[in-house]
Short mmCIF file of C-alpha atoms and ligand atoms in Angstrom, two decimals:
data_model
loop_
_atom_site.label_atom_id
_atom_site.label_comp_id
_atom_site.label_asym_id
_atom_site.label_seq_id
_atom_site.Cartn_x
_atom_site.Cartn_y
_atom_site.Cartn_z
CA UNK A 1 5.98 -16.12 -54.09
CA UNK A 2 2.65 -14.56 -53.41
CA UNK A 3 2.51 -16.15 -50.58
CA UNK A 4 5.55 -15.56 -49.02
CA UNK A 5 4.94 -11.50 -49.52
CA UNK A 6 1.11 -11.84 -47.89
CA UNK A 7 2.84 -13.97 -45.09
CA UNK A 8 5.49 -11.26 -44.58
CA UNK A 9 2.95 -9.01 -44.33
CA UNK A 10 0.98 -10.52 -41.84
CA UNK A 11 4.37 -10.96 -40.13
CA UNK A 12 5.30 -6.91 -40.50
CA UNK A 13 2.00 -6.15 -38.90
CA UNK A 14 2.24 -8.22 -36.22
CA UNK A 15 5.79 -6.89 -35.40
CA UNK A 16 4.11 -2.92 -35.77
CA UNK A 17 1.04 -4.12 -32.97
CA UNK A 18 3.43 -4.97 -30.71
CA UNK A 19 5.44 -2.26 -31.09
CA UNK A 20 2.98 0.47 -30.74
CA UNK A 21 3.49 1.24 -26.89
CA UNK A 22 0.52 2.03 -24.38
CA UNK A 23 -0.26 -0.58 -22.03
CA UNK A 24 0.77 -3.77 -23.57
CA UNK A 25 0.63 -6.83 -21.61
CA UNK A 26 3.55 -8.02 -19.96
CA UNK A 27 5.30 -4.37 -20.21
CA UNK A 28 5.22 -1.19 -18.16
CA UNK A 29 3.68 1.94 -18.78
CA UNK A 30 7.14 3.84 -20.14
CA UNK A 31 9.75 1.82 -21.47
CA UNK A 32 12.49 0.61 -18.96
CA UNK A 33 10.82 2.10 -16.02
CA UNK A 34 8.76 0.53 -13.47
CA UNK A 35 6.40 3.38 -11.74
CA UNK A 36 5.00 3.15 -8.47
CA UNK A 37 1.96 4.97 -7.17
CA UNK A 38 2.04 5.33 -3.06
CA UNK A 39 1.29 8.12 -0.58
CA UNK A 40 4.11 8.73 1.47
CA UNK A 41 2.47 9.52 4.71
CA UNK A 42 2.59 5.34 6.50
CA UNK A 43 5.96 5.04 7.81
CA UNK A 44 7.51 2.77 8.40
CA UNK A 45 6.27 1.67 4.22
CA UNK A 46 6.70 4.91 2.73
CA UNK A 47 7.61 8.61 4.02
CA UNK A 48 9.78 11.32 3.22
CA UNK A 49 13.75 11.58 4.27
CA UNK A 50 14.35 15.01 3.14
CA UNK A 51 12.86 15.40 -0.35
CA UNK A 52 13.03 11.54 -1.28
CA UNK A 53 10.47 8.42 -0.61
CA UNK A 54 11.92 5.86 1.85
CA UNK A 55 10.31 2.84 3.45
CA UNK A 56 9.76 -0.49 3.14
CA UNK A 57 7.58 -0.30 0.16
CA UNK A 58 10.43 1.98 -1.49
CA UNK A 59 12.78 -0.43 -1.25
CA UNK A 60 11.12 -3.82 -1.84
CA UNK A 61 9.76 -2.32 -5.14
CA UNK A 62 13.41 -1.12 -5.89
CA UNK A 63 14.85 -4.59 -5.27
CA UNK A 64 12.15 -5.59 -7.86
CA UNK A 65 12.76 -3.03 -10.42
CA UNK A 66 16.74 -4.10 -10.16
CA UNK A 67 15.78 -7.97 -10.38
CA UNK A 68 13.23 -6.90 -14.02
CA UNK A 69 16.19 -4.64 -15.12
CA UNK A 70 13.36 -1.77 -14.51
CA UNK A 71 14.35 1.81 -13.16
CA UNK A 72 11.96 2.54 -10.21
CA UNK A 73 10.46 5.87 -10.05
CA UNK A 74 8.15 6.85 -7.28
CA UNK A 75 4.77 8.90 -7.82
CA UNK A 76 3.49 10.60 -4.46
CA UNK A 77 -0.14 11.20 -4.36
CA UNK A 78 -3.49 10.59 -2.26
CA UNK A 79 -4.08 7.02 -0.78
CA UNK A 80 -7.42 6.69 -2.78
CA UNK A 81 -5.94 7.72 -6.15
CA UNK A 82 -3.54 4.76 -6.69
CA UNK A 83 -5.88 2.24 -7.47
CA UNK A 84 -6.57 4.59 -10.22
CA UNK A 85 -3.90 5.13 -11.27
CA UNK A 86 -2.28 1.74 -11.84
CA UNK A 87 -6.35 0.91 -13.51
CA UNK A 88 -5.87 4.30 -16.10
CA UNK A 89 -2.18 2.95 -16.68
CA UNK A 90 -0.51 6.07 -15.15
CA UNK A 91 1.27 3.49 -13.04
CA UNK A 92 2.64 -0.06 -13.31
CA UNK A 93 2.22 -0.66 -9.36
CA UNK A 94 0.59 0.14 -5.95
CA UNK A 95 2.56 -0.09 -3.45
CA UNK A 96 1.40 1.51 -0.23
CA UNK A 97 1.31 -0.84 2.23
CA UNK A 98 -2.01 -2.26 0.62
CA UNK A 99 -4.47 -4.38 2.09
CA UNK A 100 -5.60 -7.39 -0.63
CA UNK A 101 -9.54 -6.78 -0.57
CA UNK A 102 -11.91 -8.42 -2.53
CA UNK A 103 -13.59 -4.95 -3.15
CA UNK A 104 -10.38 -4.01 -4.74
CA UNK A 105 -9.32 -6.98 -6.16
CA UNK A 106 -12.44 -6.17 -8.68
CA UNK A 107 -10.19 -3.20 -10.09
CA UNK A 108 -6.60 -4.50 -9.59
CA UNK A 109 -4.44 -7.59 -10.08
CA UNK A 110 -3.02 -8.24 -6.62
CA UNK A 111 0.74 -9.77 -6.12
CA UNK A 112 1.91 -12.39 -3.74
CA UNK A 113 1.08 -10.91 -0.72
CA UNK A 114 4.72 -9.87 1.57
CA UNK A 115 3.76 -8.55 4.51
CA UNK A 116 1.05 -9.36 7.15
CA UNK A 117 -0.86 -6.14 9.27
CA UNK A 118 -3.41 -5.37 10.95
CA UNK A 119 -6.03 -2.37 11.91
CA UNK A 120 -5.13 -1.30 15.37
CA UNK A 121 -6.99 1.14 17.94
CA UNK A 122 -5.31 4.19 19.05
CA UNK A 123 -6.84 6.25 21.84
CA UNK A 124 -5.52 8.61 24.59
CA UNK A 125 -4.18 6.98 27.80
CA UNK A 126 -7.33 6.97 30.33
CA UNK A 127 -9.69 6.52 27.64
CA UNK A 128 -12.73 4.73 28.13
CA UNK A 129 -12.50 2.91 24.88
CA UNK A 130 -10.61 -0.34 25.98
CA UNK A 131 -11.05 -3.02 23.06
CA UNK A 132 -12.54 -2.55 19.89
CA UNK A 133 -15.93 -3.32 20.94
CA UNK A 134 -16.20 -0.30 22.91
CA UNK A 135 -15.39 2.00 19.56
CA UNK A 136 -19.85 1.69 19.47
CA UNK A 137 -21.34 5.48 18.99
CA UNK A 138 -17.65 6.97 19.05
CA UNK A 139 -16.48 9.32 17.01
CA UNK A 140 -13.38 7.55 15.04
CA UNK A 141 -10.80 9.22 12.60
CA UNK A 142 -9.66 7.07 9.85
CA UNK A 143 -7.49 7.56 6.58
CA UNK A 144 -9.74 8.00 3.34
CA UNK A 145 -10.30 5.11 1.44
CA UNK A 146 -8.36 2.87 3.63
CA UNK A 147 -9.37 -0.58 5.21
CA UNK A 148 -9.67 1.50 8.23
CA UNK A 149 -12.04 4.00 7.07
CA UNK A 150 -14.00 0.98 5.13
CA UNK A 151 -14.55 -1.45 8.21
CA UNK A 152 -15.41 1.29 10.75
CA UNK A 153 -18.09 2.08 8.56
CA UNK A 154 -19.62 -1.15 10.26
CA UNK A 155 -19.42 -0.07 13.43
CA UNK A 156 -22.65 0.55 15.09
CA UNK A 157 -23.10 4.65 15.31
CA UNK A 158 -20.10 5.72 14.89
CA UNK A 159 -19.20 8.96 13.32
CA UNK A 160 -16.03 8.69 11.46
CA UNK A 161 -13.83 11.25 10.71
CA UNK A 162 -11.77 11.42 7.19
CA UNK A 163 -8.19 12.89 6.99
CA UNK A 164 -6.00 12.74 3.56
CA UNK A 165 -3.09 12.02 6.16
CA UNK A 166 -2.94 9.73 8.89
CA UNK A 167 -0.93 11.86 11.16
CA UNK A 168 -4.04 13.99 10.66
CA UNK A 169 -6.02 11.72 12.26
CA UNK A 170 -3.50 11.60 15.15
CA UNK A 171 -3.54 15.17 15.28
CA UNK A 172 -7.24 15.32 15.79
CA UNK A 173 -7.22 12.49 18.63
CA UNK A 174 -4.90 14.96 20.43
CA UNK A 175 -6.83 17.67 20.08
CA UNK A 176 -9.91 15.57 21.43
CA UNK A 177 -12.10 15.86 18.10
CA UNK A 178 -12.20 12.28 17.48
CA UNK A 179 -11.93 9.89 20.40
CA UNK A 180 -9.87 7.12 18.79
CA UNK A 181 -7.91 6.30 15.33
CA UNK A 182 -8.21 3.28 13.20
CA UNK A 183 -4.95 2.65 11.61
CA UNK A 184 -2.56 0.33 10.25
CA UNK A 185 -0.22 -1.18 13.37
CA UNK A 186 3.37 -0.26 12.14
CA UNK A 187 2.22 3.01 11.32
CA UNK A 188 0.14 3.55 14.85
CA UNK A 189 3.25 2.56 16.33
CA UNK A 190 5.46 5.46 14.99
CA UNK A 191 2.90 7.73 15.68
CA UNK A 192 2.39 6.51 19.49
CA UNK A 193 6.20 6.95 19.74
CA UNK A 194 6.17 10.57 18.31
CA UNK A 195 3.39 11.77 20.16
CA UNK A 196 3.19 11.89 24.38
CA UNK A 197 -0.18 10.22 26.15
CA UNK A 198 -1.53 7.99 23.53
CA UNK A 199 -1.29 4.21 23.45
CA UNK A 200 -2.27 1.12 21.20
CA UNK A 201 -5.24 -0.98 22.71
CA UNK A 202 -4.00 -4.41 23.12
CA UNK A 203 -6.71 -6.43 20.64
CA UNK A 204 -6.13 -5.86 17.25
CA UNK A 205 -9.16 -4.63 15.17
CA UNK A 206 -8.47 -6.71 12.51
CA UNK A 207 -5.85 -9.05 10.55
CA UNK A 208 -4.62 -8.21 6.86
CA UNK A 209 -2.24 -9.04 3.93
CA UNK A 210 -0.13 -6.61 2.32
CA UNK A 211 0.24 -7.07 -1.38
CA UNK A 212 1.23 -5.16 -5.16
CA UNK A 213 -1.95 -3.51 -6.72
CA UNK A 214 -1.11 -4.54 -10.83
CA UNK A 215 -3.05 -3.56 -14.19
CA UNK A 216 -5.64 -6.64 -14.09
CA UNK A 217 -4.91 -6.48 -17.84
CA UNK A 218 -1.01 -7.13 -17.24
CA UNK A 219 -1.03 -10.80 -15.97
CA UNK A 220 2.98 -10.57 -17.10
CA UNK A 221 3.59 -8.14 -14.86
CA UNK A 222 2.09 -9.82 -12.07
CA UNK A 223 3.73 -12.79 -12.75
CA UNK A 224 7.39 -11.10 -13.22
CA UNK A 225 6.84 -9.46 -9.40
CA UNK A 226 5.93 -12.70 -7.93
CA UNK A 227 9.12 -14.27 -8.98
CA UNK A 228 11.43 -11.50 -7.95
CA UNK A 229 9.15 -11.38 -4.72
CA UNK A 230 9.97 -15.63 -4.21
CA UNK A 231 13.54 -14.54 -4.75
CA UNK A 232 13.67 -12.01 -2.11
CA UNK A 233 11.80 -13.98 0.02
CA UNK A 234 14.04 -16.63 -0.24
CA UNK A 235 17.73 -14.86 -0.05
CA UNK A 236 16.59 -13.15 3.42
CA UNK A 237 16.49 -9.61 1.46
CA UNK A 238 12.87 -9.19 2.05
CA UNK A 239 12.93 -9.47 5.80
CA UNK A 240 16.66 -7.65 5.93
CA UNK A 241 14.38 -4.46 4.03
CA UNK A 242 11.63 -4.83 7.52
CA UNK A 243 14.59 -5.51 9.67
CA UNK A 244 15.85 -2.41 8.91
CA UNK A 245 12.88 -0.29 9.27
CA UNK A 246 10.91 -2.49 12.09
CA UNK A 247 12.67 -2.90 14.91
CA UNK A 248 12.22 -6.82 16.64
CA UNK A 249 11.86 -5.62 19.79
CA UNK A 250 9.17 -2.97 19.12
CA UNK A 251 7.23 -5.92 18.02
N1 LIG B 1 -3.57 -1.04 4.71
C1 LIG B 1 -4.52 -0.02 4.57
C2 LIG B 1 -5.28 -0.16 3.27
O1 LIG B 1 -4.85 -0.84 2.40
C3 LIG B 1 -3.92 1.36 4.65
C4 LIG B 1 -2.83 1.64 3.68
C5 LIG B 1 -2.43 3.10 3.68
N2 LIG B 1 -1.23 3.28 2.95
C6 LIG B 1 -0.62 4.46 2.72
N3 LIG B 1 0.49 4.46 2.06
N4 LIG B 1 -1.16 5.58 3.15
O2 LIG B 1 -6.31 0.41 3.08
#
């Protein structure tokens, strides 16, 4: 009989660990919601239509939410705070048209990756700067704290320019105060369209994967996305989502 109380007891404490909420693996950080960290300034992955956060990203992290019986909600903030925020367990995910970097992969828990990109060059039509390799001593404006602002740090005298936005950055190439932008290609593209005498140099800077920044802690998680990710891969519902927001034939 004595044993059967202790053994309850062990059992009753188990039961009250598990139970007593924070960050526990294989859940999210509030209880039937899955929260996303992003910064809403990279169409065509995430921007504002009216007061509400559409995009890619938006909707391939709602089609996961719906598939883990999760309620998405979507936190707004400053492209270098959602690693952060998904490591202090403010968030459950990243989703901001991340690049998988081994830098970052020391903080985060990276998905399947679902998307590939790449770092493209935009300059002003006539420029001087005609592939990558001429972007030497130039004065570059880049997004903080993306792979754009980290790889042109390579680039031999170069002054780079930071802007929270990376519209900003488009904003200062048309003003002349940096001489090219180092951005993401789907975003450089919308930009290009909305803005007269700039163009994308043919040769890509560089080649990337876009994946979900996770908890490192919450291995569940991670695993629970990849399978709703194989599932929308596999019905067609990932590439209907970047069919509807990249065009083929701006490709
Ligand atoms: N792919 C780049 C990176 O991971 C830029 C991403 C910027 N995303 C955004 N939502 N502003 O660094």
């Amino acid at each position: 009989m004595k044993k059967l109380v202790s053994l309850m007891l062990i059992g009753a404490m188990a039961v009250s660990l598990v139970g007593c909420g924070g960050s526990k693996k294989g859940e999210t950080v509030q209880e039937g919601k899955l929260i996303m960290a992003t910064n809403a300034e990279f169409p065509p992955y995430e921007f504002y239509e009216g007061d509400k956060v559409v995009g890619i990203d938006a909707e391939i992290s709602a089609a996961i939410a719906e598939k883990l019986g999760l309620e998405l909600q979507i936190e707004d903030m400053a492209f270098d705070a959602i690693v952060t925020s998904v490591t202090s367990g403010k968030a459950d995910i990243g989703a901001a048209g991340m690049t998988v970097t081994e830098d970052r992969k020391k903080n985060v828990a990276f998905t399947d990756t679902y998307a590939t990109a790449s770092q493209v060059v935009i300059v002003k039509e006539g420029s001087d700067i005609k592939t990558p390799d001429d972007l030497t001593g130039k004065t570059i404006g880049v997004q903080l704290g993306t792979t754009g602002d980290i790889y042109c740090g390579d680039i031999e005298g170069a002054t780079i320019e930071r802007y929270n936005k990376g519209f900003e950055a488009v904003q200062s190439l048309q003003t002349d105060k940096v001489e090219a932008v180092v951005i993401d290609e789907q975003p450089a593209k919308v930009f290009v369209e909305q803005n007269e005498g700039l163009q994308i140099l043919p040769d890509k800077f560089t080649e990337e994967e876009y994946a979900i920044a996770v908890n490192k802690e919450n291995t569940a998680l991670v695993e629970k996305i990849n399978t709703a990710l194989a599932e929308l891969k596999e019905s067609g519902e990932l590439d209907k989502i970047v069919d509807k927001y990249i065009s083929a034939d701006a490709e």
